């Protein structure tokens, strides 16, 4: 293992103070100061030498160095100019690391195009066995759009291992009928296997967040993705089904399909699938929601 910055609270506070800096809350900056957990994140991704790893939220480069030791190429993105400069110093002399300064998101629903261009280029260089991984202590304020958007991308990450708020991790792995089950659960589980690796208390971060966190691992299942005729249509339909989660399924679907299907056509779809008048979206499992979304898509096509 090569030299790595000792990302402890003392180290970070001194390092930032020396540069006249402090963590920026609007960037969701909470540094992981338990080095065993930094190692656990990297280890849980099972990185290979021909892998391309994307990290969002470079910080001072503590996790980046571990990724660099194991991966063929690392692309790391940091929005904070001061941290970007600091990490550039820490990571100099590592030819397999490329740093990007700026926001990883172009907007809420789109990744910055430069990121995926770099990922594809690196994978082409490393050869046909190369995989794409996202491994990061994700800034809390961008975790949902980063994960959701990456699952739309080509290539899709083969493995995602990230630290996120426990509340979000609970939503990702939730099953039907639970309070955490919703659009994010269905979207992620439709194309990935998901598991929580470890729950993290606030004490392992500096500054301490007000909530618990979790390391979560997602494994992309290409055969599930390939089963969708129109993935964008499915994602949009899922989001609309859970927009008013307390309402009955019929009224939610009628609202979601307004201008595309009339009430009679919606009723026909629901009856064919065996969903009664008191059914709710949160009671349907992932497969049932997939069937509903596909039936609605086909009903729309039939009208055209």
JSON list of C-alpha atoms in Angstrom, two decimals, residues 159-291:
[
{"chain": "A", "resi": 159, "resn": "UNK", "atom": "CA", "xyz": [-20.81, -2.05, -9.47]},
{"chain": "A", "resi": 160, "resn": "UNK", "atom": "CA", "xyz": [-21.71, 0.94, -7.27]},
{"chain": "A", "resi": 161, "resn": "UNK", "atom": "CA", "xyz": [-20.33, 1.17, -3.73]},
{"chain": "A", "resi": 162, "resn": "UNK", "atom": "CA", "xyz": [-21.16, 4.47, -2.07]},
{"chain": "A", "resi": 163, "resn": "UNK", "atom": "CA", "xyz": [-21.71, 6.08, 1.30]},
{"chain": "A", "resi": 164, "resn": "UNK", "atom": "CA", "xyz": [-25.11, 7.79, 1.44]},
{"chain": "A", "resi": 165, "resn": "UNK", "atom": "CA", "xyz": [-27.67, 8.78, 4.07]},
{"chain": "A", "resi": 166, "resn": "UNK", "atom": "CA", "xyz": [-29.11, 5.70, 5.79]},
{"chain": "A", "resi": 167, "resn": "UNK", "atom": "CA", "xyz": [-32.60, 6.98, 4.97]},
{"chain": "A", "resi": 168, "resn": "UNK", "atom": "CA", "xyz": [-31.79, 6.83, 1.26]},
{"chain": "A", "resi": 169, "resn": "UNK", "atom": "CA", "xyz": [-30.16, 3.38, 1.59]},
{"chain": "A", "resi": 170, "resn": "UNK", "atom": "CA", "xyz": [-33.32, 2.14, 3.35]},
{"chain": "A", "resi": 171, "resn": "UNK", "atom": "CA", "xyz": [-35.41, 3.46, 0.45]},
{"chain": "A", "resi": 172, "resn": "UNK", "atom": "CA", "xyz": [-33.23, 1.72, -2.13]},
{"chain": "A", "resi": 173, "resn": "UNK", "atom": "CA", "xyz": [-33.48, -1.75, -0.53]},
{"chain": "A", "resi": 174, "resn": "UNK", "atom": "CA", "xyz": [-37.10, -1.45, 0.71]},
{"chain": "A", "resi": 175, "resn": "UNK", "atom": "CA", "xyz": [-39.78, -3.99, -0.17]},
{"chain": "A", "resi": 176, "resn": "UNK", "atom": "CA", "xyz": [-43.47, -3.42, -1.05]},
{"chain": "A", "resi": 177, "resn": "UNK", "atom": "CA", "xyz": [-45.83, -2.43, 1.74]},
{"chain": "A", "resi": 178, "resn": "UNK", "atom": "CA", "xyz": [-43.11, -0.72, 3.81]},
{"chain": "A", "resi": 179, "resn": "UNK", "atom": "CA", "xyz": [-42.89, 2.99, 4.55]},
{"chain": "A", "resi": 180, "resn": "UNK", "atom": "CA", "xyz": [-39.59, 3.34, 2.66]},
{"chain": "A", "resi": 181, "resn": "UNK", "atom": "CA", "xyz": [-40.78, 1.61, -0.54]},
{"chain": "A", "resi": 182, "resn": "UNK", "atom": "CA", "xyz": [-41.19, 3.98, -3.44]},
{"chain": "A", "resi": 183, "resn": "UNK", "atom": "CA", "xyz": [-40.03, 5.04, -6.90]},
{"chain": "A", "resi": 184, "resn": "UNK", "atom": "CA", "xyz": [-36.33, 4.85, -5.99]},
{"chain": "A", "resi": 185, "resn": "UNK", "atom": "CA", "xyz": [-36.73, 1.30, -4.63]},
{"chain": "A", "resi": 186, "resn": "UNK", "atom": "CA", "xyz": [-38.46, 0.11, -7.81]},
{"chain": "A", "resi": 187, "resn": "UNK", "atom": "CA", "xyz": [-36.12, 1.94, -10.19]},
{"chain": "A", "resi": 188, "resn": "UNK", "atom": "CA", "xyz": [-32.89, 0.63, -8.63]},
{"chain": "A", "resi": 189, "resn": "UNK", "atom": "CA", "xyz": [-34.14, -2.91, -7.94]},
{"chain": "A", "resi": 190, "resn": "UNK", "atom": "CA", "xyz": [-35.44, -3.21, -11.50]},
{"chain": "A", "resi": 191, "resn": "UNK", "atom": "CA", "xyz": [-31.88, -3.24, -12.85]},
{"chain": "A", "resi": 192, "resn": "UNK", "atom": "CA", "xyz": [-29.65, -3.93, -9.84]},
{"chain": "A", "resi": 193, "resn": "UNK", "atom": "CA", "xyz": [-29.17, -6.17, -6.84]},
{"chain": "A", "resi": 194, "resn": "UNK", "atom": "CA", "xyz": [-28.90, -3.93, -3.77]},
{"chain": "A", "resi": 195, "resn": "UNK", "atom": "CA", "xyz": [-27.50, -4.55, -0.29]},
{"chain": "A", "resi": 196, "resn": "UNK", "atom": "CA", "xyz": [-26.50, -2.41, 2.67]},
{"chain": "A", "resi": 197, "resn": "UNK", "atom": "CA", "xyz": [-22.89, -3.21, 3.58]},
{"chain": "A", "resi": 198, "resn": "UNK", "atom": "CA", "xyz": [-22.61, -1.24, 6.84]},
{"chain": "A", "resi": 199, "resn": "UNK", "atom": "CA", "xyz": [-24.55, 1.34, 8.84]},
{"chain": "A", "resi": 200, "resn": "UNK", "atom": "CA", "xyz": [-22.36, 4.29, 9.89]},
{"chain": "A", "resi": 201, "resn": "UNK", "atom": "CA", "xyz": [-22.98, 6.51, 12.95]},
{"chain": "A", "resi": 202, "resn": "UNK", "atom": "CA", "xyz": [-22.41, 10.29, 12.75]},
{"chain": "A", "resi": 203, "resn": "UNK", "atom": "CA", "xyz": [-19.25, 9.94, 14.88]},
{"chain": "A", "resi": 204, "resn": "UNK", "atom": "CA", "xyz": [-17.21, 8.48, 11.99]},
{"chain": "A", "resi": 205, "resn": "UNK", "atom": "CA", "xyz": [-17.53, 11.75, 10.02]},
{"chain": "A", "resi": 206, "resn": "UNK", "atom": "CA", "xyz": [-16.12, 15.25, 10.40]},
{"chain": "A", "resi": 207, "resn": "UNK", "atom": "CA", "xyz": [-18.06, 17.45, 10.69]},
{"chain": "A", "resi": 208, "resn": "UNK", "atom": "CA", "xyz": [-20.64, 15.11, 12.19]},
{"chain": "A", "resi": 209, "resn": "UNK", "atom": "CA", "xyz": [-23.87, 14.94, 10.18]},
{"chain": "A", "resi": 210, "resn": "UNK", "atom": "CA", "xyz": [-27.21, 14.91, 12.01]},
{"chain": "A", "resi": 211, "resn": "UNK", "atom": "CA", "xyz": [-28.16, 11.54, 10.54]},
{"chain": "A", "resi": 212, "resn": "UNK", "atom": "CA", "xyz": [-26.81, 8.00, 10.24]},
{"chain": "A", "resi": 213, "resn": "UNK", "atom": "CA", "xyz": [-25.23, 6.95, 6.96]},
{"chain": "A", "resi": 214, "resn": "UNK", "atom": "CA", "xyz": [-24.77, 3.65, 5.15]},
{"chain": "A", "resi": 215, "resn": "UNK", "atom": "CA", "xyz": [-22.36, 2.03, 2.73]},
{"chain": "A", "resi": 216, "resn": "UNK", "atom": "CA", "xyz": [-24.48, 0.44, 0.01]},
{"chain": "A", "resi": 217, "resn": "UNK", "atom": "CA", "xyz": [-23.50, -1.85, -2.87]},
{"chain": "A", "resi": 218, "resn": "UNK", "atom": "CA", "xyz": [-25.45, -2.13, -6.13]},
{"chain": "A", "resi": 219, "resn": "UNK", "atom": "CA", "xyz": [-24.65, -4.80, -8.73]},
{"chain": "A", "resi": 220, "resn": "UNK", "atom": "CA", "xyz": [-25.95, -4.05, -12.21]},
{"chain": "A", "resi": 221, "resn": "UNK", "atom": "CA", "xyz": [-27.85, -6.92, -13.85]},
{"chain": "A", "resi": 222, "resn": "UNK", "atom": "CA", "xyz": [-27.67, -6.34, -17.63]},
{"chain": "A", "resi": 223, "resn": "UNK", "atom": "CA", "xyz": [-30.25, -9.03, -18.36]},
{"chain": "A", "resi": 224, "resn": "UNK", "atom": "CA", "xyz": [-32.84, -7.10, -16.33]},
{"chain": "A", "resi": 225, "resn": "UNK", "atom": "CA", "xyz": [-32.05, -3.87, -18.15]},
{"chain": "A", "resi": 226, "resn": "UNK", "atom": "CA", "xyz": [-32.22, -5.61, -21.53]},
{"chain": "A", "resi": 227, "resn": "UNK", "atom": "CA", "xyz": [-35.78, -6.77, -20.74]},
{"chain": "A", "resi": 228, "resn": "UNK", "atom": "CA", "xyz": [-37.06, -3.17, -21.01]},
{"chain": "A", "resi": 229, "resn": "UNK", "atom": "CA", "xyz": [-38.22, -1.96, -24.41]},
{"chain": "A", "resi": 230, "resn": "UNK", "atom": "CA", "xyz": [-38.20, 1.66, -23.24]},
{"chain": "A", "resi": 231, "resn": "UNK", "atom": "CA", "xyz": [-36.26, 2.28, -20.02]},
{"chain": "A", "resi": 232, "resn": "UNK", "atom": "CA", "xyz": [-36.94, 6.04, -19.98]},
{"chain": "A", "resi": 233, "resn": "UNK", "atom": "CA", "xyz": [-40.69, 5.45, -20.26]},
{"chain": "A", "resi": 234, "resn": "UNK", "atom": "CA", "xyz": [-40.52, 2.94, -17.40]},
{"chain": "A", "resi": 235, "resn": "UNK", "atom": "CA", "xyz": [-38.57, 5.33, -15.14]},
{"chain": "A", "resi": 236, "resn": "UNK", "atom": "CA", "xyz": [-40.97, 8.20, -15.81]},
{"chain": "A", "resi": 237, "resn": "UNK", "atom": "CA", "xyz": [-43.99, 5.97, -15.19]},
{"chain": "A", "resi": 238, "resn": "UNK", "atom": "CA", "xyz": [-42.58, 4.67, -11.90]},
{"chain": "A", "resi": 239, "resn": "UNK", "atom": "CA", "xyz": [-41.94, 8.19, -10.65]},
{"chain": "A", "resi": 240, "resn": "UNK", "atom": "CA", "xyz": [-45.50, 9.24, -11.51]},
{"chain": "A", "resi": 241, "resn": "UNK", "atom": "CA", "xyz": [-47.01, 6.17, -9.81]},
{"chain": "A", "resi": 242, "resn": "UNK", "atom": "CA", "xyz": [-45.44, 7.11, -6.47]},
{"chain": "A", "resi": 243, "resn": "UNK", "atom": "CA", "xyz": [-45.96, 10.86, -6.75]},
{"chain": "A", "resi": 244, "resn": "UNK", "atom": "CA", "xyz": [-49.12, 10.62, -4.62]},
{"chain": "A", "resi": 245, "resn": "UNK", "atom": "CA", "xyz": [-48.35, 7.41, -2.76]},
{"chain": "A", "resi": 246, "resn": "UNK", "atom": "CA", "xyz": [-51.39, 7.54, -0.44]},
{"chain": "A", "resi": 247, "resn": "UNK", "atom": "CA", "xyz": [-53.93, 7.71, -3.27]},
{"chain": "A", "resi": 248, "resn": "UNK", "atom": "CA", "xyz": [-55.54, 4.66, -4.81]},
{"chain": "A", "resi": 249, "resn": "UNK", "atom": "CA", "xyz": [-53.73, 3.24, -7.82]},
{"chain": "A", "resi": 250, "resn": "UNK", "atom": "CA", "xyz": [-56.58, 4.01, -10.24]},
{"chain": "A", "resi": 251, "resn": "UNK", "atom": "CA", "xyz": [-56.62, 7.75, -9.53]},
{"chain": "A", "resi": 252, "resn": "UNK", "atom": "CA", "xyz": [-52.81, 7.91, -9.63]},
{"chain": "A", "resi": 253, "resn": "UNK", "atom": "CA", "xyz": [-52.67, 6.17, -13.03]},
{"chain": "A", "resi": 254, "resn": "UNK", "atom": "CA", "xyz": [-55.49, 8.32, -14.45]},
{"chain": "A", "resi": 255, "resn": "UNK", "atom": "CA", "xyz": [-53.59, 11.42, -13.36]},
{"chain": "A", "resi": 256, "resn": "UNK", "atom": "CA", "xyz": [-50.27, 10.11, -14.70]},
{"chain": "A", "resi": 257, "resn": "UNK", "atom": "CA", "xyz": [-51.75, 9.18, -18.09]},
{"chain": "A", "resi": 258, "resn": "UNK", "atom": "CA", "xyz": [-53.83, 12.35, -18.53]},
{"chain": "A", "resi": 259, "resn": "UNK", "atom": "CA", "xyz": [-53.95, 13.32, -22.19]},
{"chain": "A", "resi": 260, "resn": "UNK", "atom": "CA", "xyz": [-52.60, 9.92, -23.22]},
{"chain": "A", "resi": 261, "resn": "UNK", "atom": "CA", "xyz": [-55.18, 7.39, -21.97]},
{"chain": "A", "resi": 262, "resn": "UNK", "atom": "CA", "xyz": [-58.78, 8.02, -20.92]},
{"chain": "A", "resi": 263, "resn": "UNK", "atom": "CA", "xyz": [-60.37, 6.58, -17.77]},
{"chain": "A", "resi": 264, "resn": "UNK", "atom": "CA", "xyz": [-61.91, 3.65, -19.60]},
{"chain": "A", "resi": 265, "resn": "UNK", "atom": "CA", "xyz": [-58.57, 2.64, -21.09]},
{"chain": "A", "resi": 266, "resn": "UNK", "atom": "CA", "xyz": [-56.87, 2.89, -17.69]},
{"chain": "A", "resi": 267, "resn": "UNK", "atom": "CA", "xyz": [-59.62, 0.75, -16.12]},
{"chain": "A", "resi": 268, "resn": "UNK", "atom": "CA", "xyz": [-59.15, -1.85, -18.84]},
{"chain": "A", "resi": 269, "resn": "UNK", "atom": "CA", "xyz": [-55.39, -2.08, -18.12]},
{"chain": "A", "resi": 270, "resn": "UNK", "atom": "CA", "xyz": [-55.91, -2.34, -14.35]},
{"chain": "A", "resi": 271, "resn": "UNK", "atom": "CA", "xyz": [-58.66, -4.96, -14.68]},
{"chain": "A", "resi": 272, "resn": "UNK", "atom": "CA", "xyz": [-56.58, -7.07, -17.06]},
{"chain": "A", "resi": 273, "resn": "UNK", "atom": "CA", "xyz": [-53.74, -7.08, -14.51]},
{"chain": "A", "resi": 274, "resn": "UNK", "atom": "CA", "xyz": [-56.15, -7.88, -11.65]},
{"chain": "A", "resi": 275, "resn": "UNK", "atom": "CA", "xyz": [-55.72, -4.65, -9.68]},
{"chain": "A", "resi": 276, "resn": "UNK", "atom": "CA", "xyz": [-58.91, -3.81, -7.77]},
{"chain": "A", "resi": 277, "resn": "UNK", "atom": "CA", "xyz": [-60.34, -0.41, -6.87]},
{"chain": "A", "resi": 278, "resn": "UNK", "atom": "CA", "xyz": [-58.55, -0.26, -3.50]},
{"chain": "A", "resi": 279, "resn": "UNK", "atom": "CA", "xyz": [-55.07, -1.19, -4.80]},
{"chain": "A", "resi": 280, "resn": "UNK", "atom": "CA", "xyz": [-52.21, 1.21, -4.10]},
{"chain": "A", "resi": 281, "resn": "UNK", "atom": "CA", "xyz": [-48.86, 1.47, -5.91]},
{"chain": "A", "resi": 282, "resn": "UNK", "atom": "CA", "xyz": [-46.91, 0.86, -2.69]},
{"chain": "A", "resi": 283, "resn": "UNK", "atom": "CA", "xyz": [-48.49, -2.60, -2.37]},
{"chain": "A", "resi": 284, "resn": "UNK", "atom": "CA", "xyz": [-47.26, -3.80, -5.77]},
{"chain": "A", "resi": 285, "resn": "UNK", "atom": "CA", "xyz": [-43.92, -5.56, -5.98]},
{"chain": "A", "resi": 286, "resn": "UNK", "atom": "CA", "xyz": [-41.25, -4.60, -8.51]},
{"chain": "A", "resi": 287, "resn": "UNK", "atom": "CA", "xyz": [-42.37, -7.14, -11.09]},
{"chain": "A", "resi": 288, "resn": "UNK", "atom": "CA", "xyz": [-46.03, -6.06, -10.84]},
{"chain": "A", "resi": 289, "resn": "UNK", "atom": "CA", "xyz": [-45.05, -2.42, -11.35]},
{"chain": "A", "resi": 290, "resn": "UNK", "atom": "CA", "xyz": [-42.95, -3.39, -14.37]},
{"chain": "A", "resi": 291, "resn": "UNK", "atom": "CA", "xyz": [-45.95, -5.23, -15.83]}
]
